[in-house]
mmCIF file of N, CA and C in Angstrom:
data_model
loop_
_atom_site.group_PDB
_atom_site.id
_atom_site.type_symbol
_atom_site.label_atom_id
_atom_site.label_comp_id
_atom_site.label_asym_id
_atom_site.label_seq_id
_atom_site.Cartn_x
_atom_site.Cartn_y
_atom_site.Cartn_z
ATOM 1 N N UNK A 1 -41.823 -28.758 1.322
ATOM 2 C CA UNK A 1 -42.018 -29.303 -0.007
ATOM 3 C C UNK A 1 -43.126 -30.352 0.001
ATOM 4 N N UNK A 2 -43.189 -31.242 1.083
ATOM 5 C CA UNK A 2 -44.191 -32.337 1.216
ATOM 6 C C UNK A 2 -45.258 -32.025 1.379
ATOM 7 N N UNK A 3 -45.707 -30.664 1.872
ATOM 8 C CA UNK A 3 -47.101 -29.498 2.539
ATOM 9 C C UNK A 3 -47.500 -29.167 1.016
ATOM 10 N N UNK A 4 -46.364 -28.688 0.344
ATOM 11 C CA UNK A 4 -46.798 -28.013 -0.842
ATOM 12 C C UNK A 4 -47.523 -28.987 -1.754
ATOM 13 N N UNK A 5 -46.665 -30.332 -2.266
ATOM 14 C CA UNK A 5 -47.031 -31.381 -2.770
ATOM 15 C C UNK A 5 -48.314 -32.271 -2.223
ATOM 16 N N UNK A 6 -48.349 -31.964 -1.331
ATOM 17 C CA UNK A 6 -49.283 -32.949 -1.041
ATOM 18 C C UNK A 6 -51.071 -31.923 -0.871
ATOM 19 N N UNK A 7 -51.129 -30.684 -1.154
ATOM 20 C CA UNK A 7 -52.031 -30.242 -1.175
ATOM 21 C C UNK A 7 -52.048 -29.315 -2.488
ATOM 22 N N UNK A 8 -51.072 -29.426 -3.738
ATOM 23 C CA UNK A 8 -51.351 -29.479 -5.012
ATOM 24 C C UNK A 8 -51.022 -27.961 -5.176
ATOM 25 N N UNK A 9 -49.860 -27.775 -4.151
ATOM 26 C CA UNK A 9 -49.287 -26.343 -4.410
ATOM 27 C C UNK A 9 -48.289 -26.099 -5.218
ATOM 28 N N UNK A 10 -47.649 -27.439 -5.567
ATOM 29 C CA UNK A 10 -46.583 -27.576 -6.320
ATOM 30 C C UNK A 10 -46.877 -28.176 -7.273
ATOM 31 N N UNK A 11 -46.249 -27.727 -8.332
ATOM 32 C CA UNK A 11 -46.422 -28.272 -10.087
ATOM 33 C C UNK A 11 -44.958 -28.186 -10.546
ATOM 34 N N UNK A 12 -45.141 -29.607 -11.521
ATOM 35 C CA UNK A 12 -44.139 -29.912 -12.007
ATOM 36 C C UNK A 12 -43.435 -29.003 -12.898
ATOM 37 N N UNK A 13 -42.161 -28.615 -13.152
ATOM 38 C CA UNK A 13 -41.234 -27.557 -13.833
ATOM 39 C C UNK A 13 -41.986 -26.234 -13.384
ATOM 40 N N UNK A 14 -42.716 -25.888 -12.391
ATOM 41 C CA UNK A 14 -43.009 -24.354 -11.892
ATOM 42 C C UNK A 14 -42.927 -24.212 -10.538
ATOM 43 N N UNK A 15 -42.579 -25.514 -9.802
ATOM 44 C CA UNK A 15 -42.320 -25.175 -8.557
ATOM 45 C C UNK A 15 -43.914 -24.446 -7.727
ATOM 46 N N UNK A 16 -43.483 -24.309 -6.366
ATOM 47 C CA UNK A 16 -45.208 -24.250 -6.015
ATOM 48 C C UNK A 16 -45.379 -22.349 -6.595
ATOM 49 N N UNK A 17 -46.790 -22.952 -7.076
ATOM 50 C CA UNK A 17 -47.264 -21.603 -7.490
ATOM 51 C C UNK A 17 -47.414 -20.717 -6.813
ATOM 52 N N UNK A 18 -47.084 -19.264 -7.030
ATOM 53 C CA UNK A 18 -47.218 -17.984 -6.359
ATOM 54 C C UNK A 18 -48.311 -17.690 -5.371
ATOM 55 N N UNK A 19 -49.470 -18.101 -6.231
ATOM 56 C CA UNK A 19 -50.858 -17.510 -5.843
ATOM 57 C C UNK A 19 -51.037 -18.497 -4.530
ATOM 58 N N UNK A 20 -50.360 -19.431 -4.364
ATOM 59 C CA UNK A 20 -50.111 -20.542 -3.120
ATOM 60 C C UNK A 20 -49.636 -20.134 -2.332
ATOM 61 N N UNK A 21 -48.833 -19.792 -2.352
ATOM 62 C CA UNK A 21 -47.530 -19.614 -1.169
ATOM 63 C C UNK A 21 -48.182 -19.224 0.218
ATOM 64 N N UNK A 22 -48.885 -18.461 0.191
ATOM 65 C CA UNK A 22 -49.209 -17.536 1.757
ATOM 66 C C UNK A 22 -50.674 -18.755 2.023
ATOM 67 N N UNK A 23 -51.436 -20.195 1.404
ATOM 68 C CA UNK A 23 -51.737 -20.690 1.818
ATOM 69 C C UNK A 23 -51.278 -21.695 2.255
ATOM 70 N N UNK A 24 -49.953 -21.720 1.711
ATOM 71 C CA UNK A 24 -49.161 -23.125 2.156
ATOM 72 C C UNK A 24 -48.413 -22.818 3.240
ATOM 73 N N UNK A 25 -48.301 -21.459 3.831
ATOM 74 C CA UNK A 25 -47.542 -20.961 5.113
ATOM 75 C C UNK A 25 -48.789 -20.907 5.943
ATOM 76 N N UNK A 26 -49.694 -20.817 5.603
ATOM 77 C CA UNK A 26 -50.629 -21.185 6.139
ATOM 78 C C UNK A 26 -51.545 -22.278 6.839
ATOM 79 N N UNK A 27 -51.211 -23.403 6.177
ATOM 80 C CA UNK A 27 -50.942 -24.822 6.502
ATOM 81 C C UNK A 27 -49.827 -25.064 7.015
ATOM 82 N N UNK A 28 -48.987 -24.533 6.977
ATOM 83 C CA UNK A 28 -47.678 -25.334 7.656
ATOM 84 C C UNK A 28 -47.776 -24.544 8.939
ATOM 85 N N UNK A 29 -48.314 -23.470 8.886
ATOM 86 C CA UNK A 29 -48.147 -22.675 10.521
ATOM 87 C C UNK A 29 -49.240 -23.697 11.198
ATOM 88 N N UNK A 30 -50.364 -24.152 10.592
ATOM 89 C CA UNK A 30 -51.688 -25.234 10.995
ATOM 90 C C UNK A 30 -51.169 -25.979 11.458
ATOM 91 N N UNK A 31 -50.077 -26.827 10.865
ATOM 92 C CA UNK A 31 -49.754 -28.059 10.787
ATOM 93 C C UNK A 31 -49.217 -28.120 11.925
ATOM 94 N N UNK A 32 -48.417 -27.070 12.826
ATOM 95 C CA UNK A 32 -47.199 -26.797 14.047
ATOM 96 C C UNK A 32 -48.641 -26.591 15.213
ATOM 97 N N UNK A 33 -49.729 -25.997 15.029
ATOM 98 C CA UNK A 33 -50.498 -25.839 15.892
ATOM 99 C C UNK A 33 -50.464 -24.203 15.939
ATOM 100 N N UNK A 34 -50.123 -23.567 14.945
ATOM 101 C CA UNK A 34 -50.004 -21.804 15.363
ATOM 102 C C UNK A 34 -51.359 -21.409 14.622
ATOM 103 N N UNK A 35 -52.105 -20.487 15.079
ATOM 104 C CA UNK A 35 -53.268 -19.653 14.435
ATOM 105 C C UNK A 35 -52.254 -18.738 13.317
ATOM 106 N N UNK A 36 -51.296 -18.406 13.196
ATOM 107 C CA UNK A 36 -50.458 -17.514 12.272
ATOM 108 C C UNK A 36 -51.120 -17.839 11.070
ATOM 109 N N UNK A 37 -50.921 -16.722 9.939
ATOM 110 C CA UNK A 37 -51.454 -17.061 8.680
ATOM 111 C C UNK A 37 -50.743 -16.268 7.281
ATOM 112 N N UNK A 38 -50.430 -16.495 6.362
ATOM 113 C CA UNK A 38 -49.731 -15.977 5.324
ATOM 114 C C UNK A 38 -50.433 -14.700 4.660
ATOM 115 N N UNK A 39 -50.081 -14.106 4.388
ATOM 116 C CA UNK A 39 -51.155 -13.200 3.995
ATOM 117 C C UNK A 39 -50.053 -12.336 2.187
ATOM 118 N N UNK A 40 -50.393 -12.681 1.303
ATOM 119 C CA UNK A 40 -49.588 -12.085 -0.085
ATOM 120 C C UNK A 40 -49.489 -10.900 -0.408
ATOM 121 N N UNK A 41 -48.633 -9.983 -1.082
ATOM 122 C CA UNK A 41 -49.164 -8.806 -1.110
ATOM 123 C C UNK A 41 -48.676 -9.144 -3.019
ATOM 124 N N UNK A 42 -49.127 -8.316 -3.621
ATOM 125 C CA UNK A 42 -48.771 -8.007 -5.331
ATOM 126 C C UNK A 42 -48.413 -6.992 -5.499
ATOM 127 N N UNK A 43 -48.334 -6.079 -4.965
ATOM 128 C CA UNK A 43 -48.397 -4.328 -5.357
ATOM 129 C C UNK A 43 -47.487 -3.799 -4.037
ATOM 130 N N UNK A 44 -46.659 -3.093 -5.065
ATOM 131 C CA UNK A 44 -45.757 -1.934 -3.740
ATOM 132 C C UNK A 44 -44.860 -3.064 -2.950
ATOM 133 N N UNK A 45 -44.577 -4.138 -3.990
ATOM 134 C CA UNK A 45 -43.786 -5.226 -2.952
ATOM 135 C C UNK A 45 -42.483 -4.566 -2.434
ATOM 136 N N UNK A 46 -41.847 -3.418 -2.794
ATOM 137 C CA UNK A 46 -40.444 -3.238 -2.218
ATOM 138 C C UNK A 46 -40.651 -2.652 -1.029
ATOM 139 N N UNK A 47 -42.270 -1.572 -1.367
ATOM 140 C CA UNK A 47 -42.318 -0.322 0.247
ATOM 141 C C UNK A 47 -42.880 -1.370 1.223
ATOM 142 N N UNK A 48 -43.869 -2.304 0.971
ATOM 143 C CA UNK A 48 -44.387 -2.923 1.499
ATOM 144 C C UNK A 48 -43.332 -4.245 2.399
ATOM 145 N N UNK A 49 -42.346 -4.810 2.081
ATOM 146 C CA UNK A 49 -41.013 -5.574 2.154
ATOM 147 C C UNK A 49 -40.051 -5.011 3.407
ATOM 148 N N UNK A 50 -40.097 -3.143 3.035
ATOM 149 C CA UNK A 50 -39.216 -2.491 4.186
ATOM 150 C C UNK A 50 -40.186 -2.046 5.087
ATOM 151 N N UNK A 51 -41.264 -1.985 4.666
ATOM 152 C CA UNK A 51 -42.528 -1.970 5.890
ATOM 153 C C UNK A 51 -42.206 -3.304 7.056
ATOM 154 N N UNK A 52 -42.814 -3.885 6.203
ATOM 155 C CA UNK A 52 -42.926 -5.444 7.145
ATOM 156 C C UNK A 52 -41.500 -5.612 7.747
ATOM 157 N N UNK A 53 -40.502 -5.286 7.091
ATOM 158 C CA UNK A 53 -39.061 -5.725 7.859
ATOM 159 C C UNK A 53 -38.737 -4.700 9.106
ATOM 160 N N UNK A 54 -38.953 -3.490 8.772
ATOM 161 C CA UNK A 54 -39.120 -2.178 10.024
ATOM 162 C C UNK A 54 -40.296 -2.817 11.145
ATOM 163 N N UNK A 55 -41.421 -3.838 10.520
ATOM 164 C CA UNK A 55 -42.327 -3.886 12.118
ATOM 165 C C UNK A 55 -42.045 -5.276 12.383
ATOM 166 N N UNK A 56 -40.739 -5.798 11.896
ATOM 167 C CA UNK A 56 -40.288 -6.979 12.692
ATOM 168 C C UNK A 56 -41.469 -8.658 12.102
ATOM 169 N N UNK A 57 -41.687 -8.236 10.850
ATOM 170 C CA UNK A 57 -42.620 -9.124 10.071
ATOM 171 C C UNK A 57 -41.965 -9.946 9.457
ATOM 172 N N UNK A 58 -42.245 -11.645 9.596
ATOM 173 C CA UNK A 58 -40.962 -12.355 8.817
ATOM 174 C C UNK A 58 -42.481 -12.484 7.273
ATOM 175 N N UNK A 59 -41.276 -12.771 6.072
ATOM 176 C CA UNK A 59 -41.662 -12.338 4.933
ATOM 177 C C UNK A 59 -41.022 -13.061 4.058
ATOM 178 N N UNK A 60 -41.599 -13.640 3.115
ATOM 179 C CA UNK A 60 -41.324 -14.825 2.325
ATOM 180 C C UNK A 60 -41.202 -13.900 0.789
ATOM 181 N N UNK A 61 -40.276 -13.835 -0.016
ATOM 182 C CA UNK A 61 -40.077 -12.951 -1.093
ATOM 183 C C UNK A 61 -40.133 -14.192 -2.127
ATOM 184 N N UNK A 62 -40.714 -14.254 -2.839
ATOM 185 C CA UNK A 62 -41.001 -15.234 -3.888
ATOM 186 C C UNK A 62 -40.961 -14.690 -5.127
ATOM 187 N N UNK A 63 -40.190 -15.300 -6.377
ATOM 188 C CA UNK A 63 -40.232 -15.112 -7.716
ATOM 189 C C UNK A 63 -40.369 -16.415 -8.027
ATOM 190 N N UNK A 64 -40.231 -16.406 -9.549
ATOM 191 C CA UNK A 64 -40.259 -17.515 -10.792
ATOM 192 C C UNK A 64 -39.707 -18.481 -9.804
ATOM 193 N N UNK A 65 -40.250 -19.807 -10.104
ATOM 194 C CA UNK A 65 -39.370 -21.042 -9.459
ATOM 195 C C UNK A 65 -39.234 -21.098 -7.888
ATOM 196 N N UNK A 66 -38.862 -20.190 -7.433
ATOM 197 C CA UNK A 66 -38.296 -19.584 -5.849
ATOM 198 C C UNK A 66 -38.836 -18.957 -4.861
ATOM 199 N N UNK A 67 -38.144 -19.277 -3.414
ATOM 200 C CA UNK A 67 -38.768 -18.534 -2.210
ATOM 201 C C UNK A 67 -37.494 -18.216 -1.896
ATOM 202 N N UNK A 68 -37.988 -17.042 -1.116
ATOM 203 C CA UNK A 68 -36.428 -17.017 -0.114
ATOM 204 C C UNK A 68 -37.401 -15.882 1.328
ATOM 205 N N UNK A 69 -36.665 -15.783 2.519
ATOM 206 C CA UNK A 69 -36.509 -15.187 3.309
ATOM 207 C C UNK A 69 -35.735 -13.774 3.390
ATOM 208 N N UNK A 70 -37.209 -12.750 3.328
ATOM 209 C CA UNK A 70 -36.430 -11.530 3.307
ATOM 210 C C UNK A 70 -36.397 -11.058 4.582
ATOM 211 N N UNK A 71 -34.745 -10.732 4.929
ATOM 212 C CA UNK A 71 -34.276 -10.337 6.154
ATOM 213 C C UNK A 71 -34.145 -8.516 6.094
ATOM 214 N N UNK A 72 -33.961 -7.973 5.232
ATOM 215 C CA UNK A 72 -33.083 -6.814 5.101
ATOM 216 C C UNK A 72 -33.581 -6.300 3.907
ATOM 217 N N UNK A 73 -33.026 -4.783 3.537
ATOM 218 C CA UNK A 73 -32.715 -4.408 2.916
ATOM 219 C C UNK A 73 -31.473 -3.329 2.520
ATOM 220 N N UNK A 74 -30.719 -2.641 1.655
ATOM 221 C CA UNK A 74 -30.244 -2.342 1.732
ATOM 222 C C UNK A 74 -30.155 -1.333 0.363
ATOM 223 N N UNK A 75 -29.590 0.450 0.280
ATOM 224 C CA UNK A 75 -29.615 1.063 -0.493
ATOM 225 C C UNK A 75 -27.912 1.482 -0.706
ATOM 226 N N UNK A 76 -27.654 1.394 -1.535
ATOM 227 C CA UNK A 76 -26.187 2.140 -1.792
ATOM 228 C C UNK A 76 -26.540 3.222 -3.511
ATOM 229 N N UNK A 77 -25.734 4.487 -2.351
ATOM 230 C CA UNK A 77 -25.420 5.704 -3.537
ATOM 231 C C UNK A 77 -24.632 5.514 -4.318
ATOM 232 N N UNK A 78 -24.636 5.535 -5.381
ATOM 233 C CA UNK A 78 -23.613 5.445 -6.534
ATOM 234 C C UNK A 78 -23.376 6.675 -7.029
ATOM 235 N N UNK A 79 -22.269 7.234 -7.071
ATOM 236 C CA UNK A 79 -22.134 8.349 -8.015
ATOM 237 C C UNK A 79 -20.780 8.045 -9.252
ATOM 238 N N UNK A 80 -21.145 8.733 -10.139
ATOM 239 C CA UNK A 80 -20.344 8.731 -11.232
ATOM 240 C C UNK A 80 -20.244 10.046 -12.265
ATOM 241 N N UNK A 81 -19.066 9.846 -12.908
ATOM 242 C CA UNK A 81 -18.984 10.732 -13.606
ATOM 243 C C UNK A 81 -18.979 10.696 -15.103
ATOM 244 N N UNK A 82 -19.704 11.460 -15.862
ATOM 245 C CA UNK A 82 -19.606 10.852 -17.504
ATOM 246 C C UNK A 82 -18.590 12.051 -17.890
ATOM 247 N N UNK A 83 -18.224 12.237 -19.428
ATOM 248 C CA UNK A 83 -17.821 12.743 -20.459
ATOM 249 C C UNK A 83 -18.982 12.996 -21.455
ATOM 250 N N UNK A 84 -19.176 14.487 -21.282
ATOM 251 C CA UNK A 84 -20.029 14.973 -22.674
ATOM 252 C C UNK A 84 -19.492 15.528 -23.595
ATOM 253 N N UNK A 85 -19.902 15.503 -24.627
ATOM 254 C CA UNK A 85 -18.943 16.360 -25.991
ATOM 255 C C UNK A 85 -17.931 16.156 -25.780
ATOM 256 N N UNK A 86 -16.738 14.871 -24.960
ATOM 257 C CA UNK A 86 -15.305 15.312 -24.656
ATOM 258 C C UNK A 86 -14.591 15.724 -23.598
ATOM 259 N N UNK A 87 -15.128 17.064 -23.375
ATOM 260 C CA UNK A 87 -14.712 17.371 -22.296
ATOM 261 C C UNK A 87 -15.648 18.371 -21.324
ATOM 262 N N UNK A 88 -16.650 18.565 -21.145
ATOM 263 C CA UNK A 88 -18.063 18.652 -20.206
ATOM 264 C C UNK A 88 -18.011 17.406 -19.159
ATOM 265 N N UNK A 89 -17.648 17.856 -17.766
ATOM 266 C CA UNK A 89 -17.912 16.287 -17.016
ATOM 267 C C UNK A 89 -18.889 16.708 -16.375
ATOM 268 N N UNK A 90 -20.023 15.398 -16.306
ATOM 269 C CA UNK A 90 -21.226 15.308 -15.387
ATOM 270 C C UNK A 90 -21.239 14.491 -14.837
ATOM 271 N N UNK A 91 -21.614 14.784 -13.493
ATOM 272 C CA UNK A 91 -21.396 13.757 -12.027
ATOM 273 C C UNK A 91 -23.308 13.505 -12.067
ATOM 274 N N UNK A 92 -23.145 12.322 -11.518
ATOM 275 C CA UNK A 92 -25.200 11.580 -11.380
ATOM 276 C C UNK A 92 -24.573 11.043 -9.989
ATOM 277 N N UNK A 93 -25.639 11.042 -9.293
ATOM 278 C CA UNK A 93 -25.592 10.283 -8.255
ATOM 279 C C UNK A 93 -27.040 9.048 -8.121
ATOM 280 N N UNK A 94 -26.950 8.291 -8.001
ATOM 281 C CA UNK A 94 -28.123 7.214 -8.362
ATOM 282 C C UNK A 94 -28.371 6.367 -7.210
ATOM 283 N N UNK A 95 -29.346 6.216 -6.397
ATOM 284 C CA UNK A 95 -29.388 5.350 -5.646
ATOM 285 C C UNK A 95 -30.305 3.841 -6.157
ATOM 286 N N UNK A 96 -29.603 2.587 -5.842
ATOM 287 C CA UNK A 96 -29.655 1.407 -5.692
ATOM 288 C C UNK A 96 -30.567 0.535 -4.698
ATOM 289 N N UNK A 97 -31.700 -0.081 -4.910
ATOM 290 C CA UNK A 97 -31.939 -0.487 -3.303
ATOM 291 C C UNK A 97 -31.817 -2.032 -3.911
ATOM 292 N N UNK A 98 -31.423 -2.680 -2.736
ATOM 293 C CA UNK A 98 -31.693 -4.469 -2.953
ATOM 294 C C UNK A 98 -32.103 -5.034 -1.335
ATOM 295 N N UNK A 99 -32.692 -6.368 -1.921
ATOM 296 C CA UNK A 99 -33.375 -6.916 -0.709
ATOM 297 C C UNK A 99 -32.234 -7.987 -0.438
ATOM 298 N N UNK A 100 -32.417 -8.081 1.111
ATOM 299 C CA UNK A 100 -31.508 -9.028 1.712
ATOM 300 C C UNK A 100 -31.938 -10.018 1.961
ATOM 301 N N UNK A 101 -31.861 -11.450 1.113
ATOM 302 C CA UNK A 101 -32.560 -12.262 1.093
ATOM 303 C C UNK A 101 -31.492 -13.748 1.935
ATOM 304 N N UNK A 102 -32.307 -14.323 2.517
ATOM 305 C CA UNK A 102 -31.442 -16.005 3.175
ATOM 306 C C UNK A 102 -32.681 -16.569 2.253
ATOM 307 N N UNK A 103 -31.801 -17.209 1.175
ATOM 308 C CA UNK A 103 -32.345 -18.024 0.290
ATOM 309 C C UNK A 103 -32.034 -19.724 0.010
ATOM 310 N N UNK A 104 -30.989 -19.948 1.111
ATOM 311 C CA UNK A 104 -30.865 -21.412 1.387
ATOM 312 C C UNK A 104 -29.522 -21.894 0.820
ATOM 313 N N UNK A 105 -29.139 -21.063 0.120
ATOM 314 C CA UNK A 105 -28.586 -21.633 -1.049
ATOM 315 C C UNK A 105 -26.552 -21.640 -0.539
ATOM 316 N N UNK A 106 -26.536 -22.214 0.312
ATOM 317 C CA UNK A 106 -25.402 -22.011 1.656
ATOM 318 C C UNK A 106 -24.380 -22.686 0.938
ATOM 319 N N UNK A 107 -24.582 -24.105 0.390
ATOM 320 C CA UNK A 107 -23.669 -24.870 0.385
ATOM 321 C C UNK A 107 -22.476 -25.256 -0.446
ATOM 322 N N UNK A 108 -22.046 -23.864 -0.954
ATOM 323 C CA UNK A 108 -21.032 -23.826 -2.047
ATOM 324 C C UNK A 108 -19.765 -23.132 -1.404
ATOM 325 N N UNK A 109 -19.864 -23.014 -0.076
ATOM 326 C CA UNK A 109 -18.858 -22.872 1.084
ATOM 327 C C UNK A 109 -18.797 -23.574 2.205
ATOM 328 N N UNK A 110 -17.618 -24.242 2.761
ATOM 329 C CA UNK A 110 -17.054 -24.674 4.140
ATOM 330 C C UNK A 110 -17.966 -23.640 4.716
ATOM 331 N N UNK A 111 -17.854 -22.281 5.045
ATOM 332 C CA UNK A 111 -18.177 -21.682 5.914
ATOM 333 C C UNK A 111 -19.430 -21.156 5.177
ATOM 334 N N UNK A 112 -20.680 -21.649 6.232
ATOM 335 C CA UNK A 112 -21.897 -21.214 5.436
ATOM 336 C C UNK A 112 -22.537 -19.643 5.829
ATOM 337 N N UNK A 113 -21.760 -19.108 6.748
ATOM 338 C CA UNK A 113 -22.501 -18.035 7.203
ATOM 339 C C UNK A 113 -21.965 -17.030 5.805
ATOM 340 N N UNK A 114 -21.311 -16.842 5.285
ATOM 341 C CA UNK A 114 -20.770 -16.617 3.938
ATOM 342 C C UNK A 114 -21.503 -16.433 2.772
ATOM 343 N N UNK A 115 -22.524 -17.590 2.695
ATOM 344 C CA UNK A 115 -23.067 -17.646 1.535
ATOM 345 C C UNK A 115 -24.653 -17.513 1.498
ATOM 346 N N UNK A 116 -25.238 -17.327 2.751
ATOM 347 C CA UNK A 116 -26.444 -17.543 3.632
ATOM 348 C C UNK A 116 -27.476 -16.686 2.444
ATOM 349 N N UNK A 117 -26.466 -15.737 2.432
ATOM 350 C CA UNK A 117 -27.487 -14.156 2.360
ATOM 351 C C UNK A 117 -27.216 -13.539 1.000
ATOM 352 N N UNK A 118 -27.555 -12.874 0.378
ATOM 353 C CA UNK A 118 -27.123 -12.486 -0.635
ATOM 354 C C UNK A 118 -28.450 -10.968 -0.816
ATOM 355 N N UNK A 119 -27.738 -10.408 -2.206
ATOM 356 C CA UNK A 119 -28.879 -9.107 -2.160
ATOM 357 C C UNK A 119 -29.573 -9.423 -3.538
ATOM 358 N N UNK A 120 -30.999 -8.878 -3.487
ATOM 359 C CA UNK A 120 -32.072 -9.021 -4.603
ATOM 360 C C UNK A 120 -31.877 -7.887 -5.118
ATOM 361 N N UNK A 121 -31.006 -7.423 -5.976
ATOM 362 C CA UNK A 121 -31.958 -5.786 -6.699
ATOM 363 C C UNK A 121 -33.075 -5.220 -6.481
ATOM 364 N N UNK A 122 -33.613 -4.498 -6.212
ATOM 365 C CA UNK A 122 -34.765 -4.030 -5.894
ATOM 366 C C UNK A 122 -35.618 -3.679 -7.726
ATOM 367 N N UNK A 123 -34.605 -3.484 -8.298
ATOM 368 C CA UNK A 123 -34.874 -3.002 -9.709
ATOM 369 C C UNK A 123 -35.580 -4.489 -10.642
ATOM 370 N N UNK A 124 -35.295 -5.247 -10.133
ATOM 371 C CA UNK A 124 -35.911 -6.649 -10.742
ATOM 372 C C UNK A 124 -37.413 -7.137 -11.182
ATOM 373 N N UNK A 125 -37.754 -6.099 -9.498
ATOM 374 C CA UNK A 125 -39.014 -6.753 -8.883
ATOM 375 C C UNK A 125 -40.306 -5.870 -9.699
ATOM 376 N N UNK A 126 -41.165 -7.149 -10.144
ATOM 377 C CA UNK A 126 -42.381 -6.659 -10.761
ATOM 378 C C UNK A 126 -43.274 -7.375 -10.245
ATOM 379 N N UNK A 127 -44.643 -6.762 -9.830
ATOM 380 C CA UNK A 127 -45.825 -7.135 -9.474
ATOM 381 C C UNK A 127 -46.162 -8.446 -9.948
ATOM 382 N N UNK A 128 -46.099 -8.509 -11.346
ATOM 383 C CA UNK A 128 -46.633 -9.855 -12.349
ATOM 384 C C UNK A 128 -46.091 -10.952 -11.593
ATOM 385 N N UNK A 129 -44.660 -11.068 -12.028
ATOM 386 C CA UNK A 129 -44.034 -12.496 -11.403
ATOM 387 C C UNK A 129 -43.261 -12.450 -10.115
ATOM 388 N N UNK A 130 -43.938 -11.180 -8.996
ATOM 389 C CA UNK A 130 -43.089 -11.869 -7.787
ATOM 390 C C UNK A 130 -44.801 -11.445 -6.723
ATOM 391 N N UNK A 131 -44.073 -12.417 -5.710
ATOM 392 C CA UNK A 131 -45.094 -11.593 -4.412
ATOM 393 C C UNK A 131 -44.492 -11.645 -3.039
ATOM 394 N N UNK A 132 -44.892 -11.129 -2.319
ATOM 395 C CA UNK A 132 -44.395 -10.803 -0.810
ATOM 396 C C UNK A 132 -45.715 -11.756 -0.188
ATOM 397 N N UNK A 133 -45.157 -12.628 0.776
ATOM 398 C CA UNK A 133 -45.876 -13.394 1.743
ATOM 399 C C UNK A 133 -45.306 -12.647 3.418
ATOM 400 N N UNK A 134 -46.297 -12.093 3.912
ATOM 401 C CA UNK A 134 -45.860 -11.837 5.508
ATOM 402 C C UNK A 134 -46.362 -12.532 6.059
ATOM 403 N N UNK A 135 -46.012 -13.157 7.376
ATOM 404 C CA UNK A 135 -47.099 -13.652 8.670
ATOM 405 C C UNK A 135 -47.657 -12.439 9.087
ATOM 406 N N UNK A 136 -49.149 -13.108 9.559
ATOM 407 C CA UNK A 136 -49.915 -12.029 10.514
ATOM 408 C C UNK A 136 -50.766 -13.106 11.086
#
């Protein structure tokens, strides 16, 4: 927060701006002494998300206001059955994907491994207001 603030990455009621993020991981990897560098992506953030998580890429998932740490992902099949006209039943099967995010946000449990993690919809995510930060 002090990296962000103090090099004008952060603004008041918007939290540090998007278009920042992968330079402020960028400075902070500086700041430790690492050549590492942030690098953003805008486009294809979900294929691009299970890319980077399959080659072992840590990855900063950022929306409105927020960062979090994407660890995972995860797809679940849903199937269901409707009622047409009454009595016509149709079965859909739909798959779901969400991102597995450690977003900090622990402390509304004794036991924090509990609350660490949680899942992003995958259905949420739009180019405009989110971006993917990887190290490289």
């Amino acid at each position: 927060m002090n990296t962000a603030k103090d090099n004008g990455y952060w603004k008041k009621n918007y939290g540090t701006l998007q278009a920042s993020i992968d330079s402020l991981v960028t400075k902070s990897f500086k700041f430790w002494g690492s050549s590492k560098k942030g690098n953003n992506d805008h486009l294809n953030i979900y294929s691009n998300l299970v890319k980077n998580i399959d080659n072992g890429y840590t990855s900063v998932f950022s929306c409105s206001n927020h960062s979090m740490q994407a660890v995972g992902y995860a797809t679940y099949n849903i199937q269901y059955t409707e009622k047409i006209l009454f009595f016509i039943n149709k079965t859909t099967t739909k798959n779901e994907y969400f991102v597995v995010v450690n977003d900090g946000w622990f402390n509304s449990t004794n036991n924090s491994e509990n609350k660490q993690y949680s899942y992003y919809p995958a259905s949420l995510i739009s180019s405009i207001t989110f971006s993917l930060t990887k190290v490289v």
